[in-house]
């Protein structure tokens, strides 16, 4: 590793959502930086594909089939790491529906995965990091939707806003243990999640997003993974409670 601060050799990373898109790119990049990667997802086949990608490049991967809304299962998977230095809580689902259409089921499902799933992973990871004294780094996955809002995004952006508050609160509470907690809030990233949109609507949104970006393009999973690597590594040793926005400059909040 050319820059030592990014070297994760000897560290264990737990990555939720590792079977696809951004989570897979994070798992692969953290392994490339030297970490032993524990991928967790409910998609067994995708998890094995990610593990195979890591192993092809000489990395070490373990797979845990877990639904992040199942706290006891998540606890067992995190504890199976033995020692933990990095959590990337990436697993999430998209949801769209107007405020007037929103049902209790929508709220429970989206907040369940996108907020409670992140909360459970953070709690289990932080407990293990404190017990092992590893002074770890926790990275949560928020979204540019927190900055921009938008029609149809109530459940999704409310859950992501809650993730931001969780990130800041946990950073304030665990700093004394040497644990850092930061969020990544990506803009539009081409992944299987965005590929599931109706193709015409997706193409319209991508064109609009690329036009809004000073860089003139939408993002890739690797764009986000590099932000996660920075936050996971010692390169960000004095950074906690912050939101990093790999969004191509589409939004530029303070
Ligand atoms: P994706 O759909 O490609 O990957 C999501 C992964 O999470 C999948 O492997 C899926 O199986 C897993 N997952 C979903 N629910 C789960 C559950 N209950 N338990 C365990 N695993 C579960 O989506 P993508 O785009 O890679 O998204 C990853 C994260 O990034 C999500 O939190 C998403 O909200 C966030 N994000 C994505 C953006 C984008 O434009 N793609 C923009 C901003 C944030």
Tab-separated table of C-alpha atoms and ligand atoms in Angstrom:
chain	number	residue	atom	x	y	z
A	1	UNK	CA	0.000	0.000	0.000
A	2	UNK	CA	1.597	3.250	-1.192
A	3	UNK	CA	0.070	5.475	1.508
A	4	UNK	CA	0.372	3.801	4.910
A	5	UNK	CA	-2.625	5.593	6.456
A	6	UNK	CA	-4.925	3.726	4.058
A	7	UNK	CA	-3.416	0.323	4.846
A	8	UNK	CA	-5.954	-1.963	6.569
A	9	UNK	CA	-3.700	-4.976	6.940
A	10	UNK	CA	-4.574	-6.940	10.095
A	11	UNK	CA	-8.015	-5.313	10.470
A	12	UNK	CA	-11.428	-6.941	10.311
A	13	UNK	CA	-14.272	-5.197	8.478
A	14	UNK	CA	-17.982	-6.075	8.675
A	15	UNK	CA	-19.892	-4.861	5.606
A	16	UNK	CA	-23.684	-5.100	5.397
A	17	UNK	CA	-25.266	-5.081	1.941
A	18	UNK	CA	-22.095	-6.722	0.627
A	19	UNK	CA	-23.931	-8.807	-1.982
A	20	UNK	CA	-24.554	-5.963	-4.429
A	21	UNK	CA	-23.804	-2.449	-5.650
A	22	UNK	CA	-22.142	-0.077	-3.201
A	23	UNK	CA	-21.746	-2.693	-0.433
A	24	UNK	CA	-19.962	-5.054	-2.820
A	25	UNK	CA	-17.633	-2.276	-4.015
A	26	UNK	CA	-16.858	-1.403	-0.366
A	27	UNK	CA	-16.159	-5.044	0.514
A	28	UNK	CA	-13.820	-5.455	-2.465
A	29	UNK	CA	-11.943	-2.177	-1.846
A	30	UNK	CA	-11.540	-2.723	1.916
A	31	UNK	CA	-10.147	-6.188	1.149
A	32	UNK	CA	-7.812	-4.692	-1.463
A	33	UNK	CA	-6.571	-2.323	1.273
A	34	UNK	CA	-5.715	-5.404	3.371
A	35	UNK	CA	-8.752	-5.953	5.621
A	36	UNK	CA	-10.327	-9.333	6.288
A	37	UNK	CA	-13.876	-8.728	5.095
A	38	UNK	CA	-17.014	-10.171	6.679
A	39	UNK	CA	-19.796	-9.605	4.164
A	40	UNK	CA	-23.369	-9.718	5.493
A	41	UNK	CA	-26.493	-9.737	3.376
A	42	UNK	CA	-29.761	-11.611	2.927
A	43	UNK	CA	-28.714	-12.531	-0.644
A	44	UNK	CA	-26.570	-15.673	-0.371
A	45	UNK	CA	-25.680	-15.922	-4.035
A	46	UNK	CA	-24.581	-12.273	-4.249
A	47	UNK	CA	-22.512	-12.711	-1.086
A	48	UNK	CA	-20.662	-15.659	-2.614
A	49	UNK	CA	-19.988	-13.670	-5.788
A	50	UNK	CA	-18.496	-10.860	-3.681
A	51	UNK	CA	-16.373	-13.333	-1.699
A	52	UNK	CA	-15.141	-14.887	-4.958
A	53	UNK	CA	-14.169	-11.421	-6.295
A	54	UNK	CA	-12.193	-10.730	-3.116
A	55	UNK	CA	-10.487	-14.130	-3.120
A	56	UNK	CA	-9.556	-13.833	-6.814
A	57	UNK	CA	-7.504	-10.789	-5.863
A	58	UNK	CA	-5.841	-12.596	-2.956
A	59	UNK	CA	-8.069	-11.161	-0.227
A	60	UNK	CA	-9.782	-12.889	2.694
A	61	UNK	CA	-13.597	-12.983	2.796
A	62	UNK	CA	-16.210	-14.506	5.111
A	63	UNK	CA	-19.912	-14.521	4.271
A	64	UNK	CA	-22.813	-14.204	6.710
A	65	UNK	CA	-26.350	-14.709	5.461
A	66	UNK	CA	-28.225	-12.248	7.638
A	67	UNK	CA	-31.312	-10.063	7.489
A	68	UNK	CA	-30.239	-6.792	9.123
A	69	UNK	CA	-33.667	-6.412	10.749
A	70	UNK	CA	-33.027	-9.634	12.719
A	71	UNK	CA	-31.058	-8.322	15.690
A	72	UNK	CA	-30.064	-11.700	17.239
A	73	UNK	CA	-28.822	-12.998	13.859
A	74	UNK	CA	-26.873	-9.801	13.269
A	75	UNK	CA	-25.350	-10.064	16.761
A	76	UNK	CA	-24.195	-13.632	16.080
A	77	UNK	CA	-22.653	-12.592	12.745
A	78	UNK	CA	-20.817	-9.598	14.255
A	79	UNK	CA	-19.579	-11.655	17.216
A	80	UNK	CA	-18.292	-14.305	14.780
A	81	UNK	CA	-15.706	-11.732	13.611
A	82	UNK	CA	-13.915	-12.232	16.966
A	83	UNK	CA	-12.351	-8.792	16.784
A	84	UNK	CA	-13.716	-5.861	14.781
A	85	UNK	CA	-12.067	-2.670	13.511
A	86	UNK	CA	-14.463	-1.449	10.800
A	87	UNK	CA	-18.211	-1.471	10.219
A	88	UNK	CA	-19.660	-0.309	6.901
A	89	UNK	CA	-23.456	-0.386	7.363
A	90	UNK	CA	-24.543	-0.213	3.733
A	91	UNK	CA	-27.601	-2.501	3.360
A	92	UNK	CA	-30.704	-0.599	2.339
A	93	UNK	CA	-33.810	-0.599	0.198
A	94	UNK	CA	-35.425	2.010	-2.033
A	95	UNK	CA	-39.035	3.052	-1.622
A	96	UNK	CA	-41.136	5.621	-3.389
A	97	UNK	CA	-44.668	6.741	-2.682
A	98	UNK	CA	-46.296	10.074	-1.943
A	99	UNK	CA	-46.979	11.245	1.598
A	100	UNK	CA	-50.695	10.725	1.057
A	101	UNK	CA	-50.157	7.142	-0.115
A	102	UNK	CA	-47.778	6.170	2.701
A	103	UNK	CA	-48.993	3.280	4.843
A	104	UNK	CA	-47.878	1.921	8.202
A	105	UNK	CA	-46.468	-1.096	6.361
A	106	UNK	CA	-44.309	1.174	4.134
A	107	UNK	CA	-42.993	3.025	7.177
A	108	UNK	CA	-42.270	-0.153	9.136
A	109	UNK	CA	-40.519	-1.844	6.202
A	110	UNK	CA	-38.341	1.076	5.113
A	111	UNK	CA	-37.484	2.346	8.603
A	112	UNK	CA	-36.946	-1.296	9.609
A	113	UNK	CA	-34.214	-1.943	7.042
A	114	UNK	CA	-32.796	1.545	6.444
A	115	UNK	CA	-32.786	2.787	10.024
A	116	UNK	CA	-33.214	-0.068	12.504
A	117	UNK	CA	-30.940	-2.327	10.435
A	118	UNK	CA	-28.203	0.319	10.598
A	119	UNK	CA	-28.858	0.953	14.302
A	120	UNK	CA	-28.581	-2.761	15.172
A	121	UNK	CA	-25.334	-3.112	13.195
A	122	UNK	CA	-23.886	-0.003	14.876
A	123	UNK	CA	-24.875	-1.211	18.345
A	124	UNK	CA	-23.417	-4.689	17.880
A	125	UNK	CA	-20.240	-3.407	16.212
A	126	UNK	CA	-19.648	-0.672	18.802
A	127	UNK	CA	-20.148	-3.157	21.671
A	128	UNK	CA	-17.577	-5.516	20.162
A	129	UNK	CA	-15.112	-2.691	19.386
A	130	UNK	CA	-15.383	-1.436	22.985
A	131	UNK	CA	-14.978	-4.951	24.394
A	132	UNK	CA	-11.891	-5.584	22.229
A	133	UNK	CA	-10.481	-2.059	22.626
A	134	UNK	CA	-9.968	-1.814	18.871
A	135	UNK	CA	-10.659	1.963	18.543
A	136	UNK	CA	-12.600	1.209	15.376
A	137	UNK	CA	-14.315	3.151	12.619
A	138	UNK	CA	-18.031	2.950	11.834
A	139	UNK	CA	-19.336	4.188	8.488
A	140	UNK	CA	-23.078	4.468	7.887
A	141	UNK	CA	-24.832	4.917	4.552
A	142	UNK	CA	-27.102	7.954	4.379
A	143	UNK	CA	-28.153	9.513	1.064
A	144	UNK	CA	-28.154	12.770	-0.861
A	145	UNK	CA	-31.939	12.563	-0.430
A	146	UNK	CA	-31.333	13.985	3.063
A	147	UNK	CA	-30.062	17.225	1.459
A	148	UNK	CA	-32.377	17.482	-1.505
A	149	UNK	CA	-35.601	15.724	-0.451
A	150	UNK	CA	-37.918	15.181	-3.372
A	151	UNK	CA	-41.403	13.950	-4.153
A	152	UNK	CA	-42.145	10.339	-3.245
A	153	UNK	CA	-39.155	9.975	-0.924
A	154	UNK	CA	-40.761	10.400	2.522
A	155	UNK	CA	-39.998	6.957	3.999
A	156	UNK	CA	-36.576	6.691	2.376
A	157	UNK	CA	-35.324	10.172	3.256
A	158	UNK	CA	-36.805	10.052	6.782
A	159	UNK	CA	-34.890	6.813	7.425
A	160	UNK	CA	-31.681	8.315	6.005
A	161	UNK	CA	-32.123	11.488	8.099
A	162	UNK	CA	-32.446	9.215	11.138
A	163	UNK	CA	-29.188	7.505	10.100
A	164	UNK	CA	-27.461	10.901	10.097
A	165	UNK	CA	-28.712	11.609	13.634
A	166	UNK	CA	-27.641	8.131	14.752
A	167	UNK	CA	-24.189	8.793	13.290
A	168	UNK	CA	-23.716	12.092	15.117
A	169	UNK	CA	-25.079	10.759	18.415
A	170	UNK	CA	-22.973	7.594	18.333
A	171	UNK	CA	-19.881	9.634	17.412
A	172	UNK	CA	-20.467	11.841	20.459
A	173	UNK	CA	-21.000	8.813	22.718
A	174	UNK	CA	-18.151	6.533	21.585
A	175	UNK	CA	-15.329	8.994	20.903
A	176	UNK	CA	-13.974	8.357	24.420
A	177	UNK	CA	-13.384	4.739	23.361
A	178	UNK	CA	-11.445	5.950	20.318
A	179	UNK	CA	-14.299	4.927	18.018
A	180	UNK	CA	-15.074	7.221	15.073
A	181	UNK	CA	-18.492	7.297	13.417
A	182	UNK	CA	-19.181	9.011	10.093
A	183	UNK	CA	-21.825	8.883	7.378
A	184	UNK	CA	-21.527	8.804	3.613
A	185	UNK	CA	-24.338	10.500	1.668
A	186	UNK	CA	-23.966	9.576	-2.001
A	187	UNK	CA	-25.737	11.236	-4.894
A	188	UNK	CA	-27.184	9.150	-7.730
A	189	UNK	CA	-25.077	5.996	-8.090
A	190	UNK	CA	-25.681	3.448	-10.853
A	191	UNK	CA	-26.278	0.131	-9.036
A	192	UNK	CA	-28.798	-2.727	-9.189
A	193	UNK	CA	-30.955	-0.508	-6.891
A	194	UNK	CA	-31.193	2.305	-9.428
A	195	UNK	CA	-31.339	-0.219	-12.301
A	196	UNK	CA	-34.627	-1.483	-10.817
A	197	UNK	CA	-36.320	1.840	-11.741
A	198	UNK	CA	-38.435	1.966	-14.844
A	199	UNK	CA	-35.760	2.345	-17.608
A	200	UNK	CA	-37.252	5.529	-19.090
A	201	UNK	CA	-37.570	7.251	-15.710
A	202	UNK	CA	-34.045	6.115	-14.789
A	203	UNK	CA	-32.590	7.499	-17.989
A	204	UNK	CA	-34.388	10.840	-17.455
A	205	UNK	CA	-33.130	11.066	-13.860
A	206	UNK	CA	-29.560	10.142	-14.805
A	207	UNK	CA	-29.490	12.785	-17.537
A	208	UNK	CA	-30.854	15.384	-15.100
A	209	UNK	CA	-28.388	14.370	-12.350
A	210	UNK	CA	-25.418	14.440	-14.726
A	211	UNK	CA	-26.488	17.909	-15.892
A	212	UNK	CA	-26.762	19.135	-12.273
A	213	UNK	CA	-23.260	17.877	-11.459
A	214	UNK	CA	-20.299	20.161	-12.197
A	215	UNK	CA	-18.486	16.926	-13.093
A	216	UNK	CA	-21.147	16.069	-15.674
A	217	UNK	CA	-21.803	12.460	-14.675
A	218	UNK	CA	-23.576	10.186	-12.194
A	219	UNK	CA	-21.598	8.119	-9.698
A	220	UNK	CA	-20.236	4.583	-9.589
A	221	UNK	CA	-20.171	2.203	-6.607
A	222	UNK	CA	-16.387	2.631	-6.587
A	223	UNK	CA	-16.771	6.425	-6.122
A	224	UNK	CA	-18.607	5.673	-2.860
A	225	UNK	CA	-16.271	2.847	-1.820
A	226	UNK	CA	-13.288	5.220	-1.952
A	227	UNK	CA	-15.097	7.605	0.410
A	228	UNK	CA	-15.790	4.654	2.735
A	229	UNK	CA	-12.134	3.554	2.593
A	230	UNK	CA	-11.043	7.060	3.622
A	231	UNK	CA	-13.426	7.052	6.605
A	232	UNK	CA	-12.570	3.464	7.571
A	233	UNK	CA	-8.834	4.081	7.556
A	234	UNK	CA	-6.380	6.081	9.658
A	235	UNK	CA	-6.357	8.699	6.882
A	236	UNK	CA	-9.452	10.135	8.610
A	237	UNK	CA	-8.106	9.748	12.182
A	238	UNK	CA	-9.375	13.234	13.245
A	239	UNK	CA	-12.746	12.976	11.490
A	240	UNK	CA	-15.859	11.912	13.401
A	241	UNK	CA	-19.551	12.796	13.386
A	242	UNK	CA	-19.293	14.051	9.804
A	243	UNK	CA	-21.168	13.470	6.554
A	244	UNK	CA	-19.053	12.907	3.438
A	245	UNK	CA	-20.927	13.486	0.167
A	246	UNK	CA	-19.673	11.664	-2.942
A	247	UNK	CA	-22.360	13.327	-5.071
A	248	UNK	CA	-20.490	14.925	-7.974
A	249	UNK	CA	-21.270	18.354	-6.513
A	250	UNK	CA	-25.018	18.019	-7.155
A	251	UNK	CA	-25.660	19.457	-3.673
A	252	UNK	CA	-23.155	21.616	-1.775
A	253	UNK	CA	-24.519	22.090	1.772
A	254	UNK	CA	-22.367	23.557	4.535
B	1	LIG	P1	-28.378	-2.533	-4.003
B	1	LIG	O1	-29.813	-2.879	-4.091
B	1	LIG	O2	-27.501	-2.768	-5.175
B	1	LIG	O3	-27.719	-3.204	-2.726
B	1	LIG	C1	-28.390	-3.239	-1.489
B	1	LIG	C2	-27.969	-4.501	-0.753
B	1	LIG	O4	-28.595	-4.489	0.521
B	1	LIG	C3	-28.415	-5.778	-1.488
B	1	LIG	O5	-27.352	-6.693	-1.558
B	1	LIG	C4	-29.550	-6.303	-0.623
B	1	LIG	O6	-29.682	-7.720	-0.653
B	1	LIG	C5	-29.111	-5.804	0.757
B	1	LIG	N1	-30.236	-5.746	1.672
B	1	LIG	C6	-31.417	-5.093	1.507
B	1	LIG	N2	-32.214	-5.335	2.553
B	1	LIG	C7	-31.530	-6.163	3.404
B	1	LIG	C8	-31.831	-6.760	4.652
B	1	LIG	N3	-33.028	-6.569	5.253
B	1	LIG	N4	-30.899	-7.516	5.243
B	1	LIG	C9	-29.707	-7.736	4.653
B	1	LIG	N5	-29.366	-7.205	3.462
B	1	LIG	C10	-30.271	-6.415	2.845
B	1	LIG	O7	-28.368	-0.976	-3.631
B	1	LIG	P2	-27.181	0.110	-3.588
B	1	LIG	O8	-27.534	1.150	-4.570
B	1	LIG	O9	-25.873	-0.535	-3.619
B	1	LIG	O10	-27.452	0.752	-2.159
B	1	LIG	C11	-26.631	0.518	-1.037
B	1	LIG	C12	-26.896	1.602	-0.003
B	1	LIG	O11	-26.563	2.869	-0.528
B	1	LIG	C13	-28.370	1.680	0.443
B	1	LIG	O12	-28.403	1.941	1.825
B	1	LIG	C14	-28.880	2.876	-0.342
B	1	LIG	O13	-29.963	3.486	0.294
B	1	LIG	C15	-27.646	3.768	-0.365
B	1	LIG	N6	-27.648	4.760	-1.414
B	1	LIG	C16	-27.711	4.393	-2.739
B	1	LIG	C17	-27.718	5.356	-3.726
B	1	LIG	C18	-27.799	5.032	-5.172
B	1	LIG	O14	-28.007	5.968	-5.993
B	1	LIG	N7	-27.630	3.782	-5.578
B	1	LIG	C19	-27.645	6.795	-3.380
B	1	LIG	C20	-27.586	7.051	-1.972
B	1	LIG	C21	-27.576	6.075	-1.027
